[in-house]
Amino acid sequence: MSQDMSEENLPDRPAHEGGSQVATAENPFADPGFPAHQPRRQDIDEKAARSSERTVAFLFTVSMLATLGFIASFVVIPIDKIVYIWPLGHISALNFALGMTLGVSLFAIGAGAVHWARTLMSDVEVADDRHAIAASPEVRAKVMAEFATGTGESQIGRRKLIRNTMLGALTLVPLSGVFLLRDLGPLPEDKLRHTLWSKGRLLINQNTNKPLRPEDVAVGSLTFAVPEGLEEEQHDYQEQLAKAALMIVRIQPNDIKDKKSRDWAHQGILAFSKICTHVGCPISLYEQQTHHVLCPCHQSTFDLSDGARVIFGPAGHALPQLHISVNGEGYLEALGDFEEPVGPAFWERG
Ligand code: FES
């Protein structure tokens, strides 16, 4: 294709005539141009075109209904309702309904637009040579004329059913975002103050599902634990797991700088909440030389050898520590619940 930059050379011919050049001494590569345009069934059969129009309108209508379903779900489904959905397991009914309806709403708009473009809009190929960025008034007038032509070819003026349903779908879909603002409340109040941890509850290795003994925790390793009695089948499993998830490390006792931390540890084994105090991501990256853990979401870094205080990043509080010991049978156990709220509970801490 020519790289001529002058505005006079903008193509003003039907594209299927465009580009064809024979090979010359200066330009040895022949350009065959565009193949002849093949009309689609909808181009020659108004009945087929009407059928495509109805399909597009149907998809836009589905989008509208899905958006209304999104809003209805938001209003009707309780925030703490859990349902079992195969193969996802126990999940929040509200999150599932919102995800499904918003997904269908956006997908139906996209599918409607694609079907419209493929069956009814002009499919004549066009060529447009490169030209100067600043357009002259003549070029702008020409663009506006081409826009008007394109609008005519899209049949948006003629196909009022498509136009009206598309406008309906595009008008309704932003409402989903407005309704999501409800998630800014209500505050969790004291819900993050209490977890399943209590005096005498064993620490269960989250990978093996077995109670942990001190000898299972090697210096330099990072182990994840959950409270004894937390079962996947229970209806609030996800909520309880999210609050009680524990991160266990073993540090040489002499390397533990914070006195309370040392007192709450057992032979250098420290147990901290795994939930970041910034906005609640699970922490998982441990650097054994420095005893730092890093939250992957916004890089908050906590020093586990110094009471898990924040040494970098946006988190505002140290990770809550769990007071642990060993029971008569040699298993690690909790000596109570966390003393402060887990997760991003800045609104409760004053
Ligand atoms: S959630 Fe951990 S740093 Fe933001």
mmCIF file of C-alpha atoms and ligand atoms in Angstrom:
data_model
loop_
_atom_site.group_PDB
_atom_site.id
_atom_site.type_symbol
_atom_site.label_atom_id
_atom_site.label_comp_id
_atom_site.label_asym_id
_atom_site.label_seq_id
_atom_site.Cartn_x
_atom_site.Cartn_y
_atom_site.Cartn_z
ATOM 1 C CA MET A 1 0.000 0.000 0.000
ATOM 2 C CA SER A 2 1.269 3.494 -0.786
ATOM 3 C CA GLN A 3 2.741 5.562 2.095
ATOM 4 C CA ASP A 4 1.958 8.929 0.388
ATOM 5 C CA MET A 5 1.326 11.508 3.159
ATOM 6 C CA SER A 6 -0.506 14.195 1.151
ATOM 7 C CA GLU A 7 -4.191 14.764 1.924
ATOM 8 C CA GLU A 8 -5.029 14.971 -1.767
ATOM 9 C CA ASN A 9 -4.172 11.312 -2.048
ATOM 10 C CA LEU A 10 -6.724 10.089 0.477
ATOM 11 C CA PRO A 11 -8.738 7.362 -1.168
ATOM 12 C CA ASP A 12 -12.157 8.413 -2.370
ATOM 13 C CA ARG A 13 -12.927 5.318 -4.394
ATOM 14 C CA PRO A 14 -14.844 2.210 -3.430
ATOM 15 C CA ALA A 15 -12.377 -0.065 -1.717
ATOM 16 C CA HIS A 16 -12.981 -3.078 -3.929
ATOM 17 C CA GLU A 17 -11.483 -1.059 -6.753
ATOM 18 C CA GLY A 18 -8.582 0.059 -4.613
ATOM 19 C CA GLY A 19 -4.946 -0.858 -4.384
ATOM 20 C CA SER A 20 -4.590 -2.787 -7.625
ATOM 21 C CA GLN A 21 -1.180 -2.152 -9.192
ATOM 22 C CA VAL A 22 0.826 -4.002 -11.774
ATOM 23 C CA ALA A 23 4.497 -4.751 -11.181
ATOM 24 C CA THR A 24 6.952 -2.174 -12.554
ATOM 25 C CA ALA A 25 10.726 -1.848 -12.630
ATOM 26 C CA GLU A 26 10.604 0.473 -9.550
ATOM 27 C CA ASN A 27 8.017 -1.579 -7.726
ATOM 28 C CA PRO A 28 8.514 -5.219 -8.665
ATOM 29 C CA PHE A 29 5.710 -6.521 -6.421
ATOM 30 C CA ALA A 30 2.284 -6.565 -7.995
ATOM 31 C CA ASP A 31 -0.586 -5.575 -5.691
ATOM 32 C CA PRO A 32 -3.636 -7.598 -6.631
ATOM 33 C CA GLY A 33 -5.980 -5.232 -4.752
ATOM 34 C CA PHE A 34 -9.063 -6.392 -2.899
ATOM 35 C CA PRO A 35 -11.058 -9.363 -4.140
ATOM 36 C CA ALA A 36 -14.502 -8.594 -5.515
ATOM 37 C CA HIS A 37 -17.054 -8.082 -2.764
ATOM 38 C CA GLN A 38 -19.261 -11.103 -2.102
ATOM 39 C CA PRO A 39 -22.713 -10.075 -0.877
ATOM 40 C CA ARG A 40 -23.945 -11.870 2.221
ATOM 41 C CA ARG A 41 -27.358 -13.480 2.472
ATOM 42 C CA GLN A 42 -28.561 -10.490 4.502
ATOM 43 C CA ASP A 43 -27.410 -8.102 1.717
ATOM 44 C CA ILE A 44 -29.758 -9.635 -0.823
ATOM 45 C CA ASP A 45 -32.519 -11.160 1.279
ATOM 46 C CA GLU A 46 -34.517 -8.767 3.456
ATOM 47 C CA LYS A 47 -36.061 -11.706 5.321
ATOM 48 C CA ALA A 48 -32.613 -12.877 6.414
ATOM 49 C CA ALA A 49 -31.752 -9.297 7.354
ATOM 50 C CA ARG A 50 -34.881 -9.062 9.507
ATOM 51 C CA SER A 51 -33.961 -12.328 11.188
ATOM 52 C CA SER A 52 -30.469 -10.954 12.011
ATOM 53 C CA GLU A 53 -32.066 -7.790 13.299
ATOM 54 C CA ARG A 54 -34.261 -9.793 15.652
ATOM 55 C CA THR A 55 -31.256 -11.821 16.856
ATOM 56 C CA VAL A 56 -29.336 -8.637 17.672
ATOM 57 C CA ALA A 57 -32.359 -7.136 19.403
ATOM 58 C CA PHE A 58 -32.803 -10.371 21.370
ATOM 59 C CA LEU A 59 -29.197 -10.222 22.602
ATOM 60 C CA PHE A 60 -29.523 -6.582 23.647
ATOM 61 C CA THR A 61 -32.763 -7.441 25.435
ATOM 62 C CA VAL A 62 -31.020 -10.307 27.248
ATOM 63 C CA SER A 63 -28.399 -7.785 28.361
ATOM 64 C CA MET A 64 -31.093 -5.475 29.725
ATOM 65 C CA LEU A 65 -32.758 -8.318 31.611
ATOM 66 C CA ALA A 66 -29.421 -9.469 33.018
ATOM 67 C CA THR A 67 -28.650 -5.953 34.248
ATOM 68 C CA LEU A 68 -32.039 -5.814 35.947
ATOM 69 C CA GLY A 69 -31.267 -9.277 37.386
ATOM 70 C CA PHE A 70 -27.952 -7.904 38.711
ATOM 71 C CA ILE A 71 -29.756 -5.074 40.487
ATOM 72 C CA ALA A 72 -32.451 -7.398 41.820
ATOM 73 C CA SER A 73 -29.785 -9.816 43.133
ATOM 74 C CA PHE A 74 -28.070 -6.961 44.891
ATOM 75 C CA VAL A 75 -31.254 -5.946 46.637
ATOM 76 C CA VAL A 76 -32.791 -9.357 47.345
ATOM 77 C CA ILE A 77 -29.994 -11.836 48.136
ATOM 78 C CA PRO A 78 -28.613 -11.597 51.695
ATOM 79 C CA ILE A 79 -24.905 -10.839 51.763
ATOM 80 C CA ASP A 80 -24.141 -13.857 53.982
ATOM 81 C CA LYS A 81 -26.186 -16.481 52.068
ATOM 82 C CA ILE A 82 -24.028 -19.438 51.061
ATOM 83 C CA VAL A 83 -25.062 -21.954 48.392
ATOM 84 C CA TYR A 84 -23.485 -25.127 47.076
ATOM 85 C CA ILE A 85 -22.737 -24.963 43.360
ATOM 86 C CA TRP A 86 -20.945 -27.776 41.648
ATOM 87 C CA PRO A 87 -17.982 -27.763 40.994
ATOM 88 C CA LEU A 88 -17.250 -24.558 42.907
ATOM 89 C CA GLY A 89 -18.392 -25.879 46.294
ATOM 90 C CA HIS A 90 -19.877 -23.576 48.949
ATOM 91 C CA ILE A 91 -19.819 -20.009 47.698
ATOM 92 C CA SER A 92 -21.567 -16.724 48.336
ATOM 93 C CA ALA A 93 -24.960 -16.718 46.583
ATOM 94 C CA LEU A 94 -24.728 -12.954 46.143
ATOM 95 C CA ASN A 95 -21.293 -13.032 44.514
ATOM 96 C CA PHE A 96 -22.383 -15.862 42.217
ATOM 97 C CA ALA A 97 -25.557 -14.053 41.145
ATOM 98 C CA LEU A 98 -23.739 -10.750 40.590
ATOM 99 C CA GLY A 99 -20.980 -12.399 38.586
ATOM 100 C CA MET A 100 -23.370 -14.367 36.410
ATOM 101 C CA THR A 101 -25.761 -11.507 35.672
ATOM 102 C CA LEU A 102 -23.023 -8.943 34.996
ATOM 103 C CA GLY A 103 -21.190 -11.463 32.806
ATOM 104 C CA VAL A 104 -24.319 -12.228 30.788
ATOM 105 C CA SER A 105 -25.152 -8.528 30.519
ATOM 106 C CA LEU A 106 -21.747 -7.580 29.080
ATOM 107 C CA PHE A 107 -21.461 -10.714 26.950
ATOM 108 C CA ALA A 108 -24.882 -10.124 25.373
ATOM 109 C CA ILE A 109 -23.965 -6.538 24.423
ATOM 110 C CA GLY A 110 -20.734 -7.778 22.843
ATOM 111 C CA ALA A 111 -22.388 -10.687 21.068
ATOM 112 C CA GLY A 112 -25.163 -8.406 19.774
ATOM 113 C CA ALA A 113 -22.648 -5.893 18.429
ATOM 114 C CA VAL A 114 -20.578 -8.608 16.761
ATOM 115 C CA HIS A 115 -23.612 -10.232 15.155
ATOM 116 C CA TRP A 116 -24.821 -6.841 13.953
ATOM 117 C CA ALA A 117 -21.421 -6.049 12.429
ATOM 118 C CA ARG A 118 -21.071 -9.456 10.777
ATOM 119 C CA THR A 119 -24.519 -9.643 9.250
ATOM 120 C CA LEU A 120 -25.924 -6.163 8.699
ATOM 121 C CA MET A 121 -23.187 -3.534 8.692
ATOM 122 C CA SER A 122 -21.290 -2.999 5.451
ATOM 123 C CA ASP A 123 -18.524 -5.572 4.967
ATOM 124 C CA VAL A 124 -16.923 -3.815 2.008
ATOM 125 C CA GLU A 125 -13.168 -3.639 2.600
ATOM 126 C CA VAL A 126 -11.612 -0.196 2.486
ATOM 127 C CA ALA A 127 -8.063 1.114 2.095
ATOM 128 C CA ASP A 128 -6.831 4.287 3.769
ATOM 129 C CA ASP A 129 -3.366 5.636 3.003
ATOM 130 C CA ARG A 130 -1.350 7.297 5.750
ATOM 131 C CA HIS A 131 -1.658 11.031 5.867
ATOM 132 C CA ALA A 132 -0.681 14.045 7.975
ATOM 133 C CA ILE A 133 -2.080 13.948 11.530
ATOM 134 C CA ALA A 134 -3.680 17.430 11.445
ATOM 135 C CA ALA A 135 -6.673 17.277 9.163
ATOM 136 C CA SER A 136 -7.751 20.194 6.967
ATOM 137 C CA PRO A 137 -11.377 21.426 7.028
ATOM 138 C CA GLU A 138 -11.956 19.625 3.729
ATOM 139 C CA VAL A 139 -10.717 16.346 5.181
ATOM 140 C CA ARG A 140 -12.827 16.818 8.280
ATOM 141 C CA ALA A 141 -15.850 17.465 6.129
ATOM 142 C CA LYS A 142 -15.016 14.343 4.202
ATOM 143 C CA VAL A 143 -14.676 12.314 7.402
ATOM 144 C CA MET A 144 -18.044 13.560 8.590
ATOM 145 C CA ALA A 145 -19.530 12.607 5.240
ATOM 146 C CA GLU A 146 -17.948 9.148 5.511
ATOM 147 C CA PHE A 147 -19.236 8.858 9.088
ATOM 148 C CA ALA A 148 -22.710 9.677 7.838
ATOM 149 C CA THR A 149 -22.278 7.075 5.105
ATOM 150 C CA GLY A 150 -21.061 4.522 7.655
ATOM 151 C CA THR A 151 -23.990 5.299 9.907
ATOM 152 C CA GLY A 152 -26.289 4.759 6.958
ATOM 153 C CA GLU A 153 -24.549 1.488 6.092
ATOM 154 C CA SER A 154 -24.853 0.276 9.689
ATOM 155 C CA GLN A 155 -28.615 0.708 9.184
ATOM 156 C CA ILE A 156 -28.944 2.182 12.664
ATOM 157 C CA GLY A 157 -31.473 4.716 11.399
ATOM 158 C CA ARG A 158 -33.494 2.148 9.539
ATOM 159 C CA ARG A 159 -33.312 -0.694 12.054
ATOM 160 C CA LYS A 160 -35.082 1.057 14.879
ATOM 161 C CA LEU A 161 -35.502 -2.156 16.867
ATOM 162 C CA ILE A 162 -31.732 -2.598 17.079
ATOM 163 C CA ARG A 163 -31.144 1.072 17.846
ATOM 164 C CA ASN A 164 -33.693 1.173 20.635
ATOM 165 C CA THR A 165 -32.642 -2.070 22.306
ATOM 166 C CA MET A 166 -28.954 -1.122 22.016
ATOM 167 C CA LEU A 167 -29.630 2.232 23.649
ATOM 168 C CA GLY A 168 -31.571 0.431 26.380
ATOM 169 C CA ALA A 169 -28.744 -2.029 27.028
ATOM 170 C CA LEU A 170 -26.060 0.672 27.055
ATOM 171 C CA THR A 171 -28.137 2.883 29.324
ATOM 172 C CA LEU A 172 -28.806 0.149 31.848
ATOM 173 C CA VAL A 173 -25.398 -1.484 32.061
ATOM 174 C CA PRO A 174 -23.684 1.385 34.016
ATOM 175 C CA LEU A 175 -26.331 0.956 36.716
ATOM 176 C CA SER A 176 -24.492 -2.203 37.790
ATOM 177 C CA GLY A 177 -21.539 -0.050 38.845
ATOM 178 C CA VAL A 178 -23.764 2.358 40.739
ATOM 179 C CA PHE A 179 -25.326 -0.475 42.727
ATOM 180 C CA LEU A 180 -21.903 -1.898 43.581
ATOM 181 C CA LEU A 181 -21.340 1.197 45.722
ATOM 182 C CA ARG A 182 -23.492 -0.521 48.313
ATOM 183 C CA ASP A 183 -20.456 -2.700 49.043
ATOM 184 C CA LEU A 184 -18.877 0.280 50.793
ATOM 185 C CA GLY A 185 -21.022 -0.721 53.760
ATOM 186 C CA PRO A 186 -22.114 -1.937 56.180
ATOM 187 C CA LEU A 187 -19.056 -1.955 58.444
ATOM 188 C CA PRO A 188 -18.159 -5.387 59.835
ATOM 189 C CA GLU A 189 -18.423 -4.023 63.386
ATOM 190 C CA ASP A 190 -17.128 -6.762 65.685
ATOM 191 C CA LYS A 191 -17.286 -9.616 63.169
ATOM 192 C CA LEU A 192 -13.507 -9.548 62.676
ATOM 193 C CA ARG A 193 -12.849 -9.555 66.417
ATOM 194 C CA HIS A 194 -13.754 -13.195 66.879
ATOM 195 C CA THR A 195 -12.340 -16.175 65.040
ATOM 196 C CA LEU A 196 -12.548 -19.924 65.628
ATOM 197 C CA TRP A 197 -9.367 -19.862 67.692
ATOM 198 C CA SER A 198 -9.929 -20.558 71.381
ATOM 199 C CA LYS A 199 -8.035 -22.024 74.296
ATOM 200 C CA GLY A 200 -6.978 -25.610 73.638
ATOM 201 C CA ARG A 201 -7.783 -25.658 69.896
ATOM 202 C CA LEU A 202 -5.138 -27.593 67.973
ATOM 203 C CA LEU A 203 -3.241 -26.101 65.042
ATOM 204 C CA ILE A 204 -3.999 -28.237 61.957
ATOM 205 C CA ASN A 205 -1.564 -28.262 59.051
ATOM 206 C CA GLN A 206 -3.581 -26.911 56.111
ATOM 207 C CA ASN A 207 -1.772 -29.156 53.618
ATOM 208 C CA THR A 208 -1.805 -32.484 55.454
ATOM 209 C CA ASN A 209 -4.911 -31.907 57.611
ATOM 210 C CA LYS A 210 -2.978 -33.308 60.588
ATOM 211 C CA PRO A 211 -2.374 -31.664 63.982
ATOM 212 C CA LEU A 212 0.998 -29.971 64.114
ATOM 213 C CA ARG A 213 3.774 -30.885 66.536
ATOM 214 C CA PRO A 214 6.702 -28.543 67.208
ATOM 215 C CA GLU A 215 9.053 -30.945 65.428
ATOM 216 C CA ASP A 216 6.964 -30.566 62.221
ATOM 217 C CA VAL A 217 7.970 -26.900 61.954
ATOM 218 C CA ALA A 218 11.552 -26.502 60.733
ATOM 219 C CA VAL A 219 13.580 -23.318 61.163
ATOM 220 C CA GLY A 220 13.217 -21.252 57.989
ATOM 221 C CA SER A 221 10.022 -22.958 56.822
ATOM 222 C CA LEU A 222 6.596 -21.355 56.392
ATOM 223 C CA THR A 223 3.579 -23.455 57.369
ATOM 224 C CA PHE A 224 -0.112 -22.625 57.050
ATOM 225 C CA ALA A 225 -2.545 -23.809 59.686
ATOM 226 C CA VAL A 226 -6.266 -23.746 60.431
ATOM 227 C CA PRO A 227 -8.139 -24.373 63.693
ATOM 228 C CA GLU A 228 -9.143 -27.892 64.680
ATOM 229 C CA GLY A 229 -12.845 -28.451 63.895
ATOM 230 C CA LEU A 230 -13.030 -26.282 60.772
ATOM 231 C CA GLU A 231 -14.753 -28.489 58.195
ATOM 232 C CA GLU A 232 -15.168 -27.783 54.473
ATOM 233 C CA GLU A 233 -18.777 -28.942 54.662
ATOM 234 C CA GLN A 234 -19.896 -26.288 57.129
ATOM 235 C CA HIS A 235 -21.912 -23.463 55.579
ATOM 236 C CA ASP A 236 -19.626 -20.638 56.758
ATOM 237 C CA TYR A 237 -16.384 -22.477 55.963
ATOM 238 C CA GLN A 238 -14.986 -19.742 53.687
ATOM 239 C CA GLU A 239 -15.759 -16.976 56.152
ATOM 240 C CA GLN A 240 -14.234 -18.810 59.111
ATOM 241 C CA LEU A 241 -11.176 -19.844 57.112
ATOM 242 C CA ALA A 242 -10.661 -16.280 55.916
ATOM 243 C CA LYS A 243 -10.609 -15.039 59.498
ATOM 244 C CA ALA A 244 -8.657 -17.834 61.188
ATOM 245 C CA ALA A 245 -5.969 -18.634 58.574
ATOM 246 C CA LEU A 246 -2.621 -18.830 60.324
ATOM 247 C CA MET A 247 0.981 -18.506 59.203
ATOM 248 C CA ILE A 248 3.585 -20.361 61.272
ATOM 249 C CA VAL A 249 7.324 -19.823 61.220
ATOM 250 C CA ARG A 250 10.183 -20.982 63.430
ATOM 251 C CA ILE A 251 12.929 -18.555 64.323
ATOM 252 C CA GLN A 252 15.918 -19.031 66.643
ATOM 253 C CA PRO A 253 14.455 -17.770 69.966
ATOM 254 C CA ASN A 254 17.378 -15.369 70.371
ATOM 255 C CA ASP A 255 16.467 -13.715 67.066
ATOM 256 C CA ILE A 256 12.980 -12.749 68.283
ATOM 257 C CA LYS A 257 13.276 -9.061 69.166
ATOM 258 C CA ASP A 258 9.831 -8.355 70.594
ATOM 259 C CA LYS A 259 9.344 -9.582 74.169
ATOM 260 C CA LYS A 260 5.598 -10.226 73.942
ATOM 261 C CA SER A 261 6.162 -12.076 70.685
ATOM 262 C CA ARG A 262 8.778 -14.249 72.368
ATOM 263 C CA ASP A 263 6.441 -14.976 75.288
ATOM 264 C CA TRP A 264 3.618 -15.955 72.912
ATOM 265 C CA ALA A 265 5.853 -18.261 70.886
ATOM 266 C CA HIS A 266 6.774 -21.850 71.691
ATOM 267 C CA GLN A 267 10.457 -22.722 71.259
ATOM 268 C CA GLY A 268 10.755 -20.065 68.543
ATOM 269 C CA ILE A 269 7.546 -21.116 66.786
ATOM 270 C CA LEU A 270 5.451 -18.024 66.042
ATOM 271 C CA ALA A 271 1.873 -17.977 64.771
ATOM 272 C CA PHE A 272 0.497 -14.893 63.012
ATOM 273 C CA SER A 273 -2.699 -14.121 61.133
ATOM 274 C CA LYS A 274 -2.164 -14.757 57.443
ATOM 275 C CA ILE A 275 -4.525 -11.926 56.469
ATOM 276 C CA CYS A 276 -2.861 -8.659 55.513
ATOM 277 C CA THR A 277 -3.888 -5.682 57.643
ATOM 278 C CA HIS A 278 -4.050 -3.450 54.582
ATOM 279 C CA VAL A 279 -7.057 -4.728 52.620
ATOM 280 C CA GLY A 280 -7.024 -8.391 53.549
ATOM 281 C CA CYS A 281 -5.003 -10.322 50.963
ATOM 282 C CA PRO A 282 -3.526 -13.637 52.117
ATOM 283 C CA ILE A 283 0.205 -13.301 52.751
ATOM 284 C CA SER A 284 2.410 -16.023 51.373
ATOM 285 C CA LEU A 285 5.947 -14.851 50.587
ATOM 286 C CA TYR A 286 8.497 -15.501 53.362
ATOM 287 C CA GLU A 287 12.130 -14.514 53.314
ATOM 288 C CA GLN A 288 13.805 -16.734 55.906
ATOM 289 C CA GLN A 289 17.099 -14.788 56.217
ATOM 290 C CA THR A 290 15.403 -11.537 57.227
ATOM 291 C CA HIS A 291 12.215 -13.096 58.696
ATOM 292 C CA HIS A 292 10.176 -10.746 56.497
ATOM 293 C CA VAL A 293 6.867 -11.696 54.921
ATOM 294 C CA LEU A 294 5.588 -9.823 51.884
ATOM 295 C CA CYS A 295 1.980 -9.311 50.892
ATOM 296 C CA PRO A 296 1.732 -9.863 47.135
ATOM 297 C CA CYS A 297 -1.101 -7.369 46.670
ATOM 298 C CA HIS A 298 0.554 -4.032 47.509
ATOM 299 C CA GLN A 299 3.928 -5.137 48.863
ATOM 300 C CA SER A 300 3.345 -4.483 52.548
ATOM 301 C CA THR A 301 6.226 -6.130 54.387
ATOM 302 C CA PHE A 302 6.108 -7.378 57.977
ATOM 303 C CA ASP A 303 9.013 -8.364 60.226
ATOM 304 C CA LEU A 304 7.992 -11.599 61.980
ATOM 305 C CA SER A 305 11.001 -11.429 64.282
ATOM 306 C CA ASP A 306 9.761 -8.100 65.630
ATOM 307 C CA GLY A 307 6.082 -8.674 66.389
ATOM 308 C CA ALA A 308 5.176 -8.662 62.662
ATOM 309 C CA ARG A 309 5.413 -4.879 62.607
ATOM 310 C CA VAL A 310 5.050 -3.160 59.247
ATOM 311 C CA ILE A 311 8.424 -2.167 57.805
ATOM 312 C CA PHE A 312 7.228 -1.221 54.319
ATOM 313 C CA GLY A 313 4.037 -0.626 52.386
ATOM 314 C CA PRO A 314 0.525 0.665 52.996
ATOM 315 C CA ALA A 315 -0.542 -1.682 55.830
ATOM 316 C CA GLY A 316 -1.293 0.289 58.982
ATOM 317 C CA HIS A 317 -0.924 -2.390 61.657
ATOM 318 C CA ALA A 318 1.209 -5.353 62.637
ATOM 319 C CA LEU A 319 -0.209 -8.798 61.927
ATOM 320 C CA PRO A 320 -2.136 -10.131 64.943
ATOM 321 C CA GLN A 321 -0.229 -12.878 66.765
ATOM 322 C CA LEU A 322 -1.805 -16.015 68.234
ATOM 323 C CA HIS A 323 -0.599 -17.126 71.652
ATOM 324 C CA ILE A 324 0.391 -20.787 71.324
ATOM 325 C CA SER A 325 1.794 -23.597 73.419
ATOM 326 C CA VAL A 326 2.001 -27.386 73.428
ATOM 327 C CA ASN A 327 -0.574 -29.650 75.068
ATOM 328 C CA GLY A 328 0.053 -32.785 77.108
ATOM 329 C CA GLU A 329 0.110 -34.931 73.970
ATOM 330 C CA GLY A 330 2.789 -32.838 72.306
ATOM 331 C CA TYR A 331 0.578 -30.991 69.804
ATOM 332 C CA LEU A 332 0.638 -27.248 69.178
ATOM 333 C CA GLU A 333 -2.476 -25.550 70.542
ATOM 334 C CA ALA A 334 -3.874 -22.032 70.813
ATOM 335 C CA LEU A 335 -4.136 -20.396 74.215
ATOM 336 C CA GLY A 336 -7.028 -18.158 73.133
ATOM 337 C CA ASP A 337 -8.304 -16.069 70.239
ATOM 338 C CA PHE A 338 -6.396 -13.213 68.619
ATOM 339 C CA GLU A 339 -6.370 -10.190 70.898
ATOM 340 C CA GLU A 340 -7.238 -7.755 68.125
ATOM 341 C CA PRO A 341 -9.324 -7.866 64.934
ATOM 342 C CA VAL A 342 -7.800 -9.737 62.006
ATOM 343 C CA GLY A 343 -7.544 -8.240 58.529
ATOM 344 C CA PRO A 344 -8.154 -4.622 57.533
ATOM 345 C CA ALA A 345 -9.974 -3.624 60.677
ATOM 346 C CA PHE A 346 -8.645 -0.067 60.890
ATOM 347 C CA TRP A 347 -12.165 1.280 61.395
ATOM 348 C CA GLU A 348 -12.500 -0.629 64.647
ATOM 349 C CA ARG A 349 -9.145 0.061 66.197
ATOM 350 C CA GLY A 350 -9.471 3.763 66.817
HETATM 351 S S1 FES B 1 -3.570 -6.146 50.949
HETATM 352 FE FE1 FES B 1 -1.577 -6.487 51.615
HETATM 353 S S2 FES B 1 -0.513 -4.764 51.041
HETATM 354 FE FE2 FES B 1 -2.509 -4.374 50.363
#
